[in-house]
């Protein structure tokens, strides 16, 4: 499998030269000179349309980017991903999250999913527990929190506590009755300081009622979970990374919030995108296009950040989710051969829900000194939201051509963005949306020759905090 530097790829050099010809081209001219542009630069995947016509690129750019993906050996890497090969080289593990939603999922995946469904159905119908509190952080929190926040049907009151700051758990327990509160302790390692502190605090809060029945654990470390005293322990596997784990038992709190049928649809949506990613040719492959366009913006147009703007209150947590997915995966400075890289990797990802964001940082997007490529996510049949998303994308792309106005009234435009359209926010579409970004991240990791599946960068801070707490520093 190709682990050379992308700098050695012919297409990388060609893209560098090609980028020079884009320095002075304005999106306004591109649309004026090509009426077909808004049809040409669009791709479809199950349930969604990806419009990248407002990106600063042309047909030649796409050809070169496709060539780059081929030279990087994307097809081989993709096969390795789907077949569970140990592509996480520094930890000698697979990154097999696609197996969690595959139609031929391994037996342990199927039996765990059945146990989850049985438990969630019981909890939702019996109502012995009316408050479910997920204790976890990072990948053991952000995914189920996003899904529950987006789609909860209110049958159960599902809350989340992630911070070691006791205030977080305190808030999650506001108005709760210990008798009817169930804690789902989610930690792949079952050693994460924040989660363990919150789990111990939960025991104290339950007091004498702190029996096993009030705790379910989701972990790869069953011994620790057993000695903590959880009644039910659902497995995680070392071949699923935390930030790719919402499809596993890590999604239990989400399943409690949205119901087992909806959760199954969520899995089915991800599988739709797995199949699309595996089969669609590069020029029609939405996650691959998202990735390659990101590479173009980062490495050839020199943009250092990327904003994700879901025009949907239900998706207000999407930027936070994607921050972990993209930046913990591809925020790397060393390649697969342990060499320090000489090119940029993951941009800083940020964002917030539109239209709220319009009254905040969009000033910078339109008139600031940084150019920030944006993804507008439109999942709504609400015409006000859709109109605003489209208006923002147009304003960024075209700006104003009114030289007589004072400079502070002018909008330079030529600021790139893409639009992702879904008809509505169903569980299936949410699964599709998340899986799109997962495969985008994977593809970029292949292009940049980095391991997207480890996270050594978070360890030093944890170690120093431990030392400081022990008084060793
Ligand atoms: O500190 C980073 C991290 O390891 C993430 O990668 C992970 O999602 C999170 O902590 C939680 O880890 P665990 O599930 O082991 O508690």
Coordinates of C-alpha atoms and ligand atoms in Angstrom, one line a residue:
X1 CA 0.0 0.0 0.0
X2 CA 1.3 3.5 -0.8
X3 CA 2.9 5.2 2.1
X4 CA 5.1 7.5 0.2
X5 CA 4.8 11.3 0.6
X6 CA 2.1 13.0 -1.5
X7 CA 4.8 15.4 -2.5
X8 CA 6.2 12.7 -4.7
X9 CA 3.0 12.4 -6.7
X10 CA 3.1 13.9 -10.1
X11 CA -0.5 15.2 -9.6
X12 CA 0.6 17.1 -6.5
X13 CA 3.2 19.1 -8.5
X14 CA 0.7 19.6 -11.3
X15 CA -1.9 20.9 -8.8
X16 CA 0.7 23.3 -7.4
X17 CA 1.2 24.8 -10.9
X18 CA -2.5 24.7 -11.7
X19 CA -3.3 26.6 -8.5
X20 CA -1.3 29.6 -9.8
X21 CA -3.9 30.1 -12.6
X22 CA -6.6 30.3 -10.0
X23 CA -5.1 33.2 -8.0
X24 CA -7.0 35.9 -9.9
X25 CA -10.2 34.0 -11.0
X26 CA -13.4 35.2 -9.4
X27 CA -16.4 33.0 -8.9
X28 CA -18.5 35.7 -10.3
X29 CA -16.8 35.3 -13.7
X30 CA -17.0 31.6 -13.6
X31 CA -20.7 31.6 -13.2
X32 CA -21.1 34.4 -15.8
X33 CA -19.0 32.5 -18.3
X34 CA -20.5 29.1 -17.8
X35 CA -24.3 28.7 -17.5
X36 CA -23.9 25.0 -16.8
X37 CA -21.7 25.4 -13.8
X38 CA -24.4 25.0 -11.2
X39 CA -25.4 21.7 -12.8
X40 CA -21.9 20.5 -13.7
X41 CA -20.4 20.6 -10.2
X42 CA -23.0 18.6 -8.4
X43 CA -22.9 15.0 -7.3
X44 CA -25.5 12.7 -5.7
X45 CA -25.4 10.0 -3.1
X46 CA -28.4 8.1 -1.6
X47 CA -30.7 10.8 -0.1
X48 CA -28.5 13.8 -0.7
X49 CA -27.1 16.2 -3.2
X50 CA -23.7 17.8 -3.0
X51 CA -23.3 21.1 -4.8
X52 CA -19.7 22.3 -5.0
X53 CA -20.2 24.8 -7.8
X54 CA -19.2 27.6 -5.5
X55 CA -15.8 26.2 -4.9
X56 CA -12.9 27.8 -6.7
X57 CA -12.1 25.0 -9.1
X58 CA -12.8 23.8 -12.6
X59 CA -12.9 20.6 -14.6
X60 CA -9.1 20.4 -14.8
X61 CA -8.8 20.8 -11.1
X62 CA -11.1 17.9 -10.6
X63 CA -9.1 15.7 -13.0
X64 CA -5.9 16.5 -11.2
X65 CA -7.4 15.8 -7.8
X66 CA -8.8 12.4 -9.1
X67 CA -5.3 11.6 -10.4
X68 CA -3.9 12.5 -7.0
X69 CA -6.3 10.1 -5.3
X70 CA -5.4 7.4 -7.7
X71 CA -1.7 8.0 -7.2
X72 CA -2.2 7.8 -3.5
X73 CA -3.7 4.4 -3.9
X74 CA -7.1 5.4 -2.5
X75 CA -8.8 2.2 -3.9
X76 CA -6.4 -0.1 -2.1
X77 CA -6.7 1.8 1.1
X78 CA -10.4 1.8 0.9
X79 CA -10.4 -2.0 0.4
X80 CA -8.2 -2.3 3.4
X81 CA -10.6 -0.1 5.5
X82 CA -13.7 -2.2 4.5
X83 CA -11.9 -5.5 5.0
X84 CA -10.7 -4.7 8.5
X85 CA -7.0 -4.7 7.8
X86 CA -4.8 -3.1 10.5
X87 CA -4.6 0.3 8.9
X88 CA -4.1 2.0 12.3
X89 CA -0.4 1.2 12.2
X90 CA 0.8 2.8 15.4
X91 CA -1.6 0.8 17.4
X92 CA -1.6 -2.2 15.1
X93 CA -5.4 -2.3 14.8
X94 CA -8.1 -2.2 12.3
X95 CA -10.5 0.8 11.9
X96 CA -13.5 -1.3 11.1
X97 CA -16.4 1.0 12.0
X98 CA -18.0 0.1 8.7
X99 CA -18.5 -3.5 10.1
X100 CA -20.9 -2.0 12.7
X101 CA -23.5 -1.2 10.0
X102 CA -22.6 -3.8 7.4
X103 CA -25.4 -6.2 6.2
X104 CA -22.9 -9.0 6.9
X105 CA -21.8 -7.7 10.3
X106 CA -19.7 -10.0 12.4
X107 CA -21.7 -12.2 14.9
X108 CA -20.5 -10.2 18.0
X109 CA -21.7 -7.0 16.4
X110 CA -25.1 -8.5 15.6
X111 CA -25.5 -10.0 19.1
X112 CA -24.5 -6.7 20.8
X113 CA -27.0 -4.8 18.6
X114 CA -29.7 -7.2 19.6
X115 CA -28.9 -6.7 23.3
X116 CA -28.9 -2.9 22.9
X117 CA -32.3 -3.1 21.2
X118 CA -33.7 -5.4 23.8
X119 CA -32.5 -3.1 26.6
X120 CA -33.6 0.1 25.0
X121 CA -37.0 -1.3 24.2
X122 CA -37.4 -2.4 27.8
X123 CA -36.3 0.9 29.2
X124 CA -38.6 2.8 26.8
X125 CA -41.7 0.7 27.6
X126 CA -41.3 -0.1 31.3
X127 CA -40.4 3.4 32.4
X128 CA -38.8 2.1 35.5
X129 CA -36.0 4.6 34.7
X130 CA -37.2 7.9 33.3
X131 CA -33.8 9.7 33.3
X132 CA -30.9 8.1 31.5
X133 CA -27.6 9.8 32.0
X134 CA -24.7 9.1 29.6
X135 CA -21.3 9.4 31.3
X136 CA -18.5 9.5 28.8
X137 CA -16.3 12.0 27.0
X138 CA -14.9 12.5 23.4
X139 CA -16.1 9.7 21.2
X140 CA -18.0 8.2 24.1
X141 CA -20.1 11.3 24.3
X142 CA -20.2 13.5 21.2
X143 CA -21.9 10.9 18.9
X144 CA -24.8 9.8 21.1
X145 CA -25.2 13.3 22.2
X146 CA -25.6 14.6 18.6
X147 CA -28.0 11.9 17.7
X148 CA -30.1 12.3 20.8
X149 CA -30.2 16.1 20.5
X150 CA -31.2 15.9 16.8
X151 CA -33.9 13.2 17.0
X152 CA -35.0 12.4 20.5
X153 CA -38.7 11.6 20.8
X154 CA -39.0 12.5 24.5
X155 CA -40.1 9.0 25.6
X156 CA -37.2 9.1 28.0
X157 CA -35.2 12.0 29.4
X158 CA -31.7 11.3 28.1
X159 CA -28.9 13.6 29.3
X160 CA -25.2 13.7 29.0
X161 CA -22.3 14.6 31.3
X162 CA -18.8 14.8 29.8
X163 CA -16.8 17.3 31.8
X164 CA -14.8 16.6 34.9
X165 CA -16.3 19.8 36.2
X166 CA -19.0 18.6 38.7
X167 CA -21.3 21.3 37.3
X168 CA -21.8 19.2 34.2
X169 CA -23.2 16.2 36.1
X170 CA -25.1 18.5 38.4
X171 CA -26.9 19.9 35.4
X172 CA -27.6 16.5 33.9
X173 CA -29.2 15.4 37.2
X174 CA -31.3 18.5 37.7
X175 CA -34.8 17.4 38.7
X176 CA -33.8 13.7 38.6
X177 CA -34.9 11.2 41.2
X178 CA -32.2 8.7 42.1
X179 CA -34.8 5.9 42.2
X180 CA -35.6 6.3 38.5
X181 CA -32.2 7.3 37.1
X182 CA -30.0 5.0 35.1
X183 CA -26.4 5.8 34.3
X184 CA -24.7 4.5 31.1
X185 CA -21.0 4.7 31.8
X186 CA -19.3 4.7 28.4
X187 CA -15.5 4.4 28.2
X188 CA -13.6 2.2 25.8
X189 CA -10.7 2.2 28.3
X190 CA -12.7 2.6 31.5
X191 CA -9.8 4.6 32.8
X192 CA -10.6 8.1 31.4
X193 CA -10.3 10.5 34.3
X194 CA -13.4 12.6 33.6
X195 CA -15.7 9.6 33.0
X196 CA -14.5 7.7 36.1
X197 CA -14.8 10.8 38.3
X198 CA -18.4 11.3 37.1
X199 CA -19.2 7.6 37.5
X200 CA -18.0 7.8 41.2
X201 CA -19.9 11.0 41.7
X202 CA -23.0 9.2 40.3
X203 CA -22.6 6.5 42.9
X204 CA -22.4 9.1 45.7
X205 CA -25.5 10.8 44.3
X206 CA -27.4 7.5 44.3
X207 CA -26.3 6.9 47.9
X208 CA -27.7 3.7 49.3
X209 CA -29.5 3.0 46.1
X210 CA -26.2 2.7 44.2
X211 CA -27.0 -0.8 43.2
X212 CA -25.8 -2.5 40.1
X213 CA -29.2 -2.0 38.4
X214 CA -28.5 1.7 38.2
X215 CA -25.4 1.2 36.0
X216 CA -24.9 -0.1 32.5
X217 CA -21.3 0.0 31.2
X218 CA -20.1 0.2 27.6
X219 CA -16.4 -0.7 27.4
X220 CA -13.6 -2.8 26.0
X221 CA -12.3 -3.2 29.5
X222 CA -14.9 -5.5 31.1
X223 CA -12.8 -6.3 34.1
X224 CA -12.7 -2.7 35.2
X225 CA -16.4 -2.2 34.5
X226 CA -17.2 -5.3 36.5
X227 CA -15.2 -4.2 39.5
X228 CA -16.9 -0.7 39.2
X229 CA -20.1 -2.6 39.7
X230 CA -22.2 -2.3 36.5
X231 CA -25.0 -4.7 36.1
X232 CA -25.0 -5.0 32.3
X233 CA -21.8 -4.6 30.3
X234 CA -21.9 -4.1 26.6
X235 CA -18.7 -4.6 24.6
X236 CA -16.6 -2.3 22.5
X237 CA -13.8 -3.7 20.4
X238 CA -10.3 -2.4 19.9
X239 CA -11.0 -2.2 16.2
X240 CA -13.5 0.6 16.6
X241 CA -12.0 4.1 17.4
X242 CA -13.8 6.3 19.9
X243 CA -14.7 9.0 17.4
X244 CA -16.1 6.3 15.0
X245 CA -18.0 4.4 17.6
X246 CA -21.5 6.0 17.6
X247 CA -22.7 3.0 15.6
X248 CA -21.7 0.5 18.3
X249 CA -23.0 0.1 21.9
X250 CA -21.6 3.6 22.5
X251 CA -24.9 4.7 20.8
X252 CA -27.0 3.1 23.6
X253 CA -28.1 6.4 25.1
X254 CA -29.0 7.6 21.6
X255 CA -31.0 4.5 21.0
X256 CA -32.9 5.1 24.3
X257 CA -33.6 8.6 23.0
X258 CA -34.8 7.8 19.5
X259 CA -35.9 4.2 19.7
X260 CA -34.4 1.0 18.3
X261 CA -36.2 1.2 14.9
X262 CA -34.9 4.8 14.3
X263 CA -31.4 3.7 15.4
X264 CA -31.5 0.8 12.9
X265 CA -32.4 3.4 10.2
X266 CA -29.5 5.5 11.3
X267 CA -27.2 2.5 10.8
X268 CA -28.8 1.8 7.4
X269 CA -28.1 5.4 6.3
X270 CA -24.4 4.9 7.1
X271 CA -24.4 1.7 5.1
X272 CA -25.9 3.5 2.1
X273 CA -22.9 5.8 2.2
X274 CA -20.4 3.0 2.7
X275 CA -21.8 1.4 -0.4
X276 CA -21.6 4.6 -2.3
X277 CA -18.1 5.3 -1.2
X278 CA -17.0 1.8 -2.1
X279 CA -18.6 1.8 -5.6
X280 CA -19.1 5.3 -7.0
X281 CA -16.5 6.5 -9.5
X282 CA -14.3 9.2 -8.1
X283 CA -15.9 12.1 -10.0
X284 CA -19.3 11.1 -8.6
X285 CA -18.1 9.9 -5.2
X286 CA -19.4 12.5 -2.7
X287 CA -17.2 11.8 0.4
X288 CA -14.1 11.5 -1.9
X289 CA -15.0 14.8 -3.6
X290 CA -15.5 16.5 -0.2
X291 CA -12.1 15.2 0.8
X292 CA -10.3 16.2 -2.4
X293 CA -11.9 19.7 -2.5
X294 CA -10.7 20.1 1.1
X295 CA -7.2 19.1 0.1
X296 CA -7.4 21.7 -2.8
X297 CA -8.5 24.4 -0.4
X298 CA -5.9 23.5 2.3
X299 CA -2.8 22.6 0.3
X300 CA -3.2 24.5 -2.9
X301 CA -5.3 27.6 -2.1
X302 CA -3.7 27.8 1.4
X303 CA -6.9 28.1 3.6
X304 CA -6.2 27.1 7.2
X305 CA -9.7 26.7 8.6
X306 CA -13.0 25.2 7.5
X307 CA -16.5 26.1 8.8
X308 CA -19.5 23.7 9.0
X309 CA -22.8 25.5 9.1
X310 CA -25.8 23.3 9.6
X311 CA -29.0 25.2 8.8
X312 CA -30.9 23.2 11.4
X313 CA -31.4 23.6 15.1
X314 CA -31.5 19.8 15.4
X315 CA -27.9 19.7 14.1
X316 CA -26.5 22.4 16.3
X317 CA -24.1 19.9 17.8
X318 CA -22.7 18.8 14.4
X319 CA -19.7 21.2 14.4
X320 CA -18.6 19.9 17.8
X321 CA -18.9 16.3 16.7
X322 CA -17.0 17.0 13.5
X323 CA -14.3 18.8 15.4
X324 CA -13.3 15.5 17.1
X325 CA -13.8 13.5 14.0
X326 CA -11.7 15.7 11.7
X327 CA -9.2 17.2 14.0
X328 CA -8.4 14.2 16.3
X329 CA -8.2 12.1 13.1
X330 CA -6.2 14.3 10.8
X331 CA -4.6 16.9 13.1
X332 CA -1.2 15.2 12.6
X333 CA 2.3 16.3 11.8
X334 CA 3.9 12.9 11.2
X335 CA 3.2 10.6 8.3
X336 CA 2.9 6.8 8.1
X337 CA 6.7 6.5 7.8
X338 CA 7.2 8.6 11.0
X339 CA 8.5 11.5 9.0
X340 CA 7.5 15.1 9.9
X341 CA 5.4 16.3 7.0
X342 CA 6.1 19.3 4.9
X343 CA 2.6 20.2 3.9
X344 CA -0.6 21.2 5.8
X345 CA -2.9 18.5 7.1
X346 CA -6.3 19.0 8.8
X347 CA -7.6 22.6 8.8
X348 CA -9.1 24.0 12.0
X349 CA -12.8 23.0 11.9
X350 CA -15.3 25.3 13.4
X351 CA -18.9 26.4 13.0
X352 CA -22.4 26.8 14.5
X353 CA -26.0 26.4 13.5
X354 CA -27.4 28.8 10.9
X355 CA -29.2 31.2 11.0
X356 CA -27.9 32.0 14.5
X357 CA -24.3 32.1 13.2
X358 CA -25.3 34.8 10.7
X359 CA -25.7 37.3 13.6
X360 CA -22.3 36.4 14.9
X361 CA -19.2 35.4 13.0
X362 CA -20.5 35.7 9.4
X363 CA -19.2 39.2 9.4
X364 CA -15.7 37.6 9.3
X365 CA -16.8 35.1 6.7
X366 CA -18.0 37.9 4.3
X367 CA -15.5 40.7 5.0
X368 CA -12.7 39.4 7.2
X369 CA -9.1 39.0 6.1
X370 CA -9.3 35.2 6.2
X371 CA -11.0 33.1 3.6
X372 CA -12.9 30.3 5.2
X373 CA -14.3 27.5 3.0
X374 CA -17.7 26.6 4.3
X375 CA -20.0 23.6 4.2
X376 CA -23.7 24.6 4.3
X377 CA -25.8 21.7 5.5
X378 CA -29.4 22.1 4.4
X379 CA -31.6 19.3 5.8
X380 CA -34.8 21.2 6.0
X381 CA -38.0 21.6 4.1
X382 CA -38.3 24.9 6.0
X383 CA -38.0 27.5 3.2
X384 CA -36.7 30.3 5.5
X385 CA -33.8 28.2 6.5
X386 CA -33.0 27.0 3.0
X387 CA -33.3 30.5 1.6
X388 CA -30.9 31.8 4.2
X389 CA -28.4 29.0 3.6
X390 CA -28.5 29.7 -0.2
X391 CA -28.3 33.5 0.4
X392 CA -25.2 33.1 2.5
X393 CA -23.5 30.9 0.0
X394 CA -24.3 33.3 -2.8
X395 CA -23.2 36.3 -0.9
X396 CA -19.9 34.6 -0.1
X397 CA -19.3 33.5 -3.7
X398 CA -20.4 36.6 -5.6
X399 CA -20.2 39.4 -3.1
X400 CA -21.1 42.8 -4.6
X401 CA -19.8 44.5 -7.7
X402 CA -20.4 48.1 -6.7
X403 CA -17.1 50.0 -6.7
X404 CA -19.0 53.3 -6.1
X405 CA -19.8 52.2 -2.6
X406 CA -17.4 52.9 0.3
X407 CA -15.1 49.9 1.0
X408 CA -16.9 49.1 4.2
X409 CA -20.1 48.5 2.2
X410 CA -18.4 46.2 -0.3
X411 CA -18.4 42.4 -0.3
X412 CA -15.4 41.0 -2.1
X413 CA -17.0 37.6 -2.7
X414 CA -14.9 34.7 -4.2
X415 CA -15.2 32.9 -0.9
X416 CA -15.7 29.2 -1.5
X417 CA -18.4 27.0 -0.1
X418 CA -20.3 23.7 -0.8
X419 CA -23.9 22.8 0.0
X420 CA -25.2 19.5 1.2
X421 CA -28.9 19.0 0.7
X422 CA -31.1 16.5 2.3
X423 CA -34.9 16.5 2.0
X424 CA -35.4 16.2 5.8
X425 CA -33.6 15.2 8.9
X426 CA -34.5 11.6 9.3
X427 CA -32.5 9.0 11.3
X428 CA -31.4 7.5 7.9
X429 CA -30.2 10.9 6.6
X430 CA -28.3 11.6 9.9
X431 CA -26.5 8.3 9.4
X432 CA -25.7 9.3 5.9
X433 CA -24.4 12.7 6.9
X434 CA -22.1 11.4 9.6
X435 CA -20.8 8.6 7.4
X436 CA -20.0 11.1 4.6
X437 CA -17.7 13.0 6.9
X438 CA -16.1 9.8 8.2
X439 CA -15.1 8.8 4.6
X440 CA -14.0 12.3 3.9
X441 CA -11.7 12.1 6.8
X442 CA -10.4 8.7 5.8
X443 CA -9.7 9.9 2.2
X444 CA -7.8 12.9 3.4
X445 CA -5.7 10.7 5.6
X446 CA -4.8 8.7 2.6
X447 CA -3.9 11.7 0.6
X448 CA -1.8 13.2 3.4
X449 CA -0.2 9.8 4.2
X450 CA -1.2 10.0 7.8
X451 CA -2.8 7.5 10.2
X452 CA -6.2 9.0 10.9
X453 CA -7.0 6.5 13.6
X454 CA -4.6 7.2 16.5
X455 CA -4.5 10.2 18.8
X456 CA -1.1 10.3 20.5
X457 CA -1.4 14.1 20.7
X458 CA -3.8 13.9 23.6
X459 CA -1.6 11.8 25.9
X460 CA 1.0 14.3 27.2
X461 CA -1.6 16.7 28.7
X462 CA -3.3 13.8 30.5
X463 CA 0.1 12.6 31.9
X464 CA 1.0 16.1 33.1
X465 CA -2.3 16.6 34.7
X466 CA -1.9 13.4 36.6
X467 CA 1.6 14.5 37.8
X468 CA 0.3 17.9 38.8
X469 CA -2.5 16.3 40.8
X470 CA 0.0 14.0 42.6
X471 CA 2.2 17.0 43.4
X472 CA 5.0 15.7 41.2
X473 CA 5.2 18.9 39.2
Ligands
LIG1 O1 -8.5 11.6 25.1 C1 -8.9 11.3 23.8 C2 -9.8 10.1 23.9 O2 -9.0 8.9 24.0 C3 -10.7 10.0 22.6 O3 -10.0 9.5 21.5 C4 -11.8 9.2 23.1 O4 -12.9 9.2 22.3 C5 -12.0 9.8 24.5 O5 -10.7 10.1 24.9 C6 -12.7 8.9 25.5 O6 -12.0 7.7 25.7 P1 -12.7 6.5 26.5 O7 -13.8 6.0 25.7 O8 -11.6 5.4 26.6 O9 -13.1 7.0 27.8

